PDB file of C-alpha atoms in Angstrom:
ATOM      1  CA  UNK A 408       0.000   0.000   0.000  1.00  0.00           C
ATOM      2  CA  UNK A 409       2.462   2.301   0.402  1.00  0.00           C
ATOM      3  CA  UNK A 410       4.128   2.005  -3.130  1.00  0.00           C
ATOM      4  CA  UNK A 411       1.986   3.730  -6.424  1.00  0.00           C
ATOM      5  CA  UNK A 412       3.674   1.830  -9.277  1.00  0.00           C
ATOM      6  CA  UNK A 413       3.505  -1.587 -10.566  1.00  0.00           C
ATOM      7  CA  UNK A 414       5.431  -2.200 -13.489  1.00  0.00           C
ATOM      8  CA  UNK A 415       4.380  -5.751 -14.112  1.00  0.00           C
ATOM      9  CA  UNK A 416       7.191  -7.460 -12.283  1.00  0.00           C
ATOM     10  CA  UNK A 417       6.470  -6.432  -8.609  1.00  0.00           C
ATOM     11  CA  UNK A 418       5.769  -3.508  -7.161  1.00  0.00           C
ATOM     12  CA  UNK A 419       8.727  -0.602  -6.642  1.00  0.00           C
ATOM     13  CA  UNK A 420       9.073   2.914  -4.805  1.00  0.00           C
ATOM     14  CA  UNK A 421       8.001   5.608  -6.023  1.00  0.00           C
ATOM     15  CA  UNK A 422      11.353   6.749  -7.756  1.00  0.00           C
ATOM     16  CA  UNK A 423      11.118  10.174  -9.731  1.00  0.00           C
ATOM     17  CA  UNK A 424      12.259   8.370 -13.333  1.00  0.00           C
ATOM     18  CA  UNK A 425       9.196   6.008 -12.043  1.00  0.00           C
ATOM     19  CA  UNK A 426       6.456   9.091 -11.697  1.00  0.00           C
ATOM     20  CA  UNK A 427       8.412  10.510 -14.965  1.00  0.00           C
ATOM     21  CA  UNK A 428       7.872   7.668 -16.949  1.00  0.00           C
ATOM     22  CA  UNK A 429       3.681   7.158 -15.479  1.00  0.00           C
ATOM     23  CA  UNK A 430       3.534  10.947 -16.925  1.00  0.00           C
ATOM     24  CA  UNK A 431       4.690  10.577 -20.542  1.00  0.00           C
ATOM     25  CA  UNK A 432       2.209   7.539 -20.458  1.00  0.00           C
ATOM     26  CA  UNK A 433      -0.385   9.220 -19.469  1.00  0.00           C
ATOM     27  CA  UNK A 434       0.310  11.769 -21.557  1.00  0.00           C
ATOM     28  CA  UNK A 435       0.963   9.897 -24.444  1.00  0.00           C
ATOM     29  CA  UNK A 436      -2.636   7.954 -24.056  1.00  0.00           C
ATOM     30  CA  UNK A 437      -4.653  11.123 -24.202  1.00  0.00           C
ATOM     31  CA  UNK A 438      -2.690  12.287 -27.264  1.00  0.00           C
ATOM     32  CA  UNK A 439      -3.942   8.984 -28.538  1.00  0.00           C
ATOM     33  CA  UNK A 440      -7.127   9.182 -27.117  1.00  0.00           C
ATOM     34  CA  UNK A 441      -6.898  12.584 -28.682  1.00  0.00           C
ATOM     35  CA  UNK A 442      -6.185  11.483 -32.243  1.00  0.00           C
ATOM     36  CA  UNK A 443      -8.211   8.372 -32.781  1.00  0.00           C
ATOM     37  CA  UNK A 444     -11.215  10.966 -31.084  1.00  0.00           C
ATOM     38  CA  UNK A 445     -10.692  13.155 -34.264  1.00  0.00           C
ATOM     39  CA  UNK A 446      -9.829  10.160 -37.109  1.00  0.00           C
ATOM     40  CA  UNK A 447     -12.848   8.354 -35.900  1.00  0.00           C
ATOM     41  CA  UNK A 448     -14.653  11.540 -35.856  1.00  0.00           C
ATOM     42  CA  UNK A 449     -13.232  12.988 -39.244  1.00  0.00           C
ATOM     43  CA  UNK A 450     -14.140   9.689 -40.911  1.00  0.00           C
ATOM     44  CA  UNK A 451     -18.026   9.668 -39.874  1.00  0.00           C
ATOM     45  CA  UNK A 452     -17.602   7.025 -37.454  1.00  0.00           C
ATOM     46  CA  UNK A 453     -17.240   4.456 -39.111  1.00  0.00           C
ATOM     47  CA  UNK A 454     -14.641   1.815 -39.038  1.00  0.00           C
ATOM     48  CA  UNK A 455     -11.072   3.007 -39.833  1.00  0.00           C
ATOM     49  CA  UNK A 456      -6.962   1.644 -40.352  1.00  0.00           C
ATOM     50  CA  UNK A 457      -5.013   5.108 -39.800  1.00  0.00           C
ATOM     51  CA  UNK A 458      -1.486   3.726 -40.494  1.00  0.00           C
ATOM     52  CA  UNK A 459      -2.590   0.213 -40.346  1.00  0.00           C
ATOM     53  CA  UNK A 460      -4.411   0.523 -36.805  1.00  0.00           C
ATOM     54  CA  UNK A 461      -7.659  -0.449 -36.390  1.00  0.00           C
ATOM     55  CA  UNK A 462      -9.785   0.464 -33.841  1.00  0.00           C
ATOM     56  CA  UNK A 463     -13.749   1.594 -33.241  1.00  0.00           C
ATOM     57  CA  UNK A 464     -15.785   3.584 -31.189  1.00  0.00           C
ATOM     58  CA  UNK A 465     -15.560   0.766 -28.321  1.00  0.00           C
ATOM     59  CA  UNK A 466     -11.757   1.696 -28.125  1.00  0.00           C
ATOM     60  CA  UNK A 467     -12.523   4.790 -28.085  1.00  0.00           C
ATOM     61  CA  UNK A 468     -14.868   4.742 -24.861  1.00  0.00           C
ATOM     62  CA  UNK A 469     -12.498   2.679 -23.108  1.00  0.00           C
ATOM     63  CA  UNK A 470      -9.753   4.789 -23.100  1.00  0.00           C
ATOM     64  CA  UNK A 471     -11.924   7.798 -22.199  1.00  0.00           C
ATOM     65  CA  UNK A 472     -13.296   4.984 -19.623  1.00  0.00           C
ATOM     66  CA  UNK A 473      -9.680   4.492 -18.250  1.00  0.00           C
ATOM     67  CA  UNK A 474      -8.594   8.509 -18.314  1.00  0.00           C
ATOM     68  CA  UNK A 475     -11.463   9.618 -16.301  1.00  0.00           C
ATOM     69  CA  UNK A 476     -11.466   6.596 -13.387  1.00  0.00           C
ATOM     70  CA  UNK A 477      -7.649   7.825 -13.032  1.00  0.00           C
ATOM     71  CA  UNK A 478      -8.192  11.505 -12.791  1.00  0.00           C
ATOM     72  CA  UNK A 479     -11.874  10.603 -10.782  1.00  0.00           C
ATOM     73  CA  UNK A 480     -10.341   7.824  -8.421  1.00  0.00           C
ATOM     74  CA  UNK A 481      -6.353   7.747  -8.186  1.00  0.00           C
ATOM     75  CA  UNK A 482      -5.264  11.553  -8.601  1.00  0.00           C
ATOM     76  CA  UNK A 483      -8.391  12.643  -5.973  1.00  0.00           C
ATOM     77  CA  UNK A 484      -6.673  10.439  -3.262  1.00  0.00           C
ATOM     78  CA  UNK A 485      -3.879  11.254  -4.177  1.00  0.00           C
ATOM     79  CA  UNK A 486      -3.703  14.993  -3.913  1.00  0.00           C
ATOM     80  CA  UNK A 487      -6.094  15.325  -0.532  1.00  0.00           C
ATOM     81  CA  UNK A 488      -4.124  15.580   2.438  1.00  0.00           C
ATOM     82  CA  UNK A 489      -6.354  14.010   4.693  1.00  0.00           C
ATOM     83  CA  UNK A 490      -6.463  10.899   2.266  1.00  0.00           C
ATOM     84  CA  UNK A 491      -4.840   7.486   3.545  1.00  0.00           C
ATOM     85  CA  UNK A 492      -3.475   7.349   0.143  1.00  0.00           C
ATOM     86  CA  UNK A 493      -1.875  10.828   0.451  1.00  0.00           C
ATOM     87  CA  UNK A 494      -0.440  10.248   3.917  1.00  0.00           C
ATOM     88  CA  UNK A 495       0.921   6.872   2.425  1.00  0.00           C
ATOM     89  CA  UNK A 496       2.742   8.307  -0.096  1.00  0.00           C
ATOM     90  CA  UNK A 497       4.271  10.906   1.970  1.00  0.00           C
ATOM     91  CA  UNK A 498       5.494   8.397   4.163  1.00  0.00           C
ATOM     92  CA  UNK A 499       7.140   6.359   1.159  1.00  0.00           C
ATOM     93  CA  UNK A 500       8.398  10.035  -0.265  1.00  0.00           C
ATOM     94  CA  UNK A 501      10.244  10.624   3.300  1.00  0.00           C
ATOM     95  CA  UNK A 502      11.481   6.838   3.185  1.00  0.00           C
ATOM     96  CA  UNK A 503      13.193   7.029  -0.375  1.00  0.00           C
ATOM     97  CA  UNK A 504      14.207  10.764   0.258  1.00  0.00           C
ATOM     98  CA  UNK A 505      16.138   9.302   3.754  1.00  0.00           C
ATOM     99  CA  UNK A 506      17.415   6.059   1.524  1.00  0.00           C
ATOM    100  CA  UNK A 507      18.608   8.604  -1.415  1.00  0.00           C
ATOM    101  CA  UNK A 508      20.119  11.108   0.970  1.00  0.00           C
ATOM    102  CA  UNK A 509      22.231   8.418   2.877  1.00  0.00           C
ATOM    103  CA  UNK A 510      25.522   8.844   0.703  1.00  0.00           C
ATOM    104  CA  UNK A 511      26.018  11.913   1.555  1.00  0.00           C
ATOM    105  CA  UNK A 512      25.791  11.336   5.063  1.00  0.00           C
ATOM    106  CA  UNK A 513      28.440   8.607   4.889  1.00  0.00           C
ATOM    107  CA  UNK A 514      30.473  11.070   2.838  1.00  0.00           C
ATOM    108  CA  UNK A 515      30.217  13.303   5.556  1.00  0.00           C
ATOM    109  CA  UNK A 516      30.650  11.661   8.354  1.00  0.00           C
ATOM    110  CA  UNK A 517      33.695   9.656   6.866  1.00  0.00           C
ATOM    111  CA  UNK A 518      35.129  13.244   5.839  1.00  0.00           C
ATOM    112  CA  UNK A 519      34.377  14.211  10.134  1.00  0.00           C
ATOM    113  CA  UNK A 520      36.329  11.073  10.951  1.00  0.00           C
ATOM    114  CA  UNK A 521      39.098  11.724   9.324  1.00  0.00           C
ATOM    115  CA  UNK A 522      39.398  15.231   9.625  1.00  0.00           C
ATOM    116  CA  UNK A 523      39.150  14.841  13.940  1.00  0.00           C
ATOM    117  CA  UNK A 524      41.332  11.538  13.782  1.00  0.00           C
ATOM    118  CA  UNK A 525      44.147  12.977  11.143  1.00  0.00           C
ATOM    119  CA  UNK A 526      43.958  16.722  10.894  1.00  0.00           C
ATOM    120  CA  UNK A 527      43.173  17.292  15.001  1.00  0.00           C
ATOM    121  CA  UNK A 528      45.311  14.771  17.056  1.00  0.00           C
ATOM    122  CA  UNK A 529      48.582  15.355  14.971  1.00  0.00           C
ATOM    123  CA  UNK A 530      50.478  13.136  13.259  1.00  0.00           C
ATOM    124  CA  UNK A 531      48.497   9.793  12.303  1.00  0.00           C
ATOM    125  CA  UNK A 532      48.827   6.369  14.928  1.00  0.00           C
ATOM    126  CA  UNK A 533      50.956   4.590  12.779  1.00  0.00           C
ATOM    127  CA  UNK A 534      53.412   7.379  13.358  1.00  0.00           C
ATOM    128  CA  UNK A 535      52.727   7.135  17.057  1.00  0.00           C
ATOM    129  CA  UNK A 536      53.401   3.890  16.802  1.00  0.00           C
ATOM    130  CA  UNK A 537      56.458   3.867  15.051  1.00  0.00           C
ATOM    131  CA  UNK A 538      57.305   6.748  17.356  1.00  0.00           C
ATOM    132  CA  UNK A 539      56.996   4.207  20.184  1.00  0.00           C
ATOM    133  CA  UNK A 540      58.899   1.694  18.667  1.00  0.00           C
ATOM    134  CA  UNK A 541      62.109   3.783  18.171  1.00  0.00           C
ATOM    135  CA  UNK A 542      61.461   5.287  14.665  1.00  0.00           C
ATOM    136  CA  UNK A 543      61.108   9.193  14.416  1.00  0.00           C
ATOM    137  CA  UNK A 544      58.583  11.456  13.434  1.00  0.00           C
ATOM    138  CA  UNK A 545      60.936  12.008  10.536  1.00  0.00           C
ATOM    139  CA  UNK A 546      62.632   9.073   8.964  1.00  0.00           C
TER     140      UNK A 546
END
């Protein structure tokens, strides 16, 4: 429940190339929707093979069908904040935002180690060491 894409081989998060990709489909099936609304229409109706596709008015209704149950059902619950769909999907979001974000805390906090452990305490432990051992700082 708390993932919004299923790609037909399991469900994923909500990655933004995910949501892009859902877009240009959606897109791309009203400018289809779009175009077979004005063939069929330009051509009285009837029964027509623009470029070799074939389709009729039953087509035609189902992808107008599919359109409006998306925009009535999914994108309602999807937008209202009091939603359980909303509030699931801003849960997700903050999930995959902490999951994206974590390289640059390890970045970070590797860079914090090393600066306290080399750049603050003087010269590095294996020179300590070495030190210790009856080496110098400088050989």
């Amino acid at each position: 429940a708390d993932r919004i894409i299923t790609n037909g081989c399991g469900q994923r998060p909500a990655e933004p190339s995910s949501v892009a990709v859902v877009a240009a489909h959606h897109t791309l099936s009203r400018i289809l929707e779009m175009w077979m609304h004005d063939t069929f229409k330009a051509h009285g109706g009837k029964l027509d093979r623009p470029f070799g596709m074939a389709f009729n008015g039953t087509d035609l209704k189902t992808l107008a069908q599919v359109r409006s149950a998306f925009s009535r059902d999914n994108v309602t619950n999807m937008c209202d904040p009091n939603s359980l769909t909303y509030k699931q999907l801003a849960k997700a979001g903050r999930h995959y935002g902490y999951h994206v974000i974590e390289p640059l805390w390890t970045v970070v906090a590797s860079s914090l180690y090393i600066f306290i452990t080399v750049g603050l305490t003087g010269p590095p432990l294996i020179e300590i060491v070495k030190h210790a051992c009856g080496g110098s700082y400088n050989s």
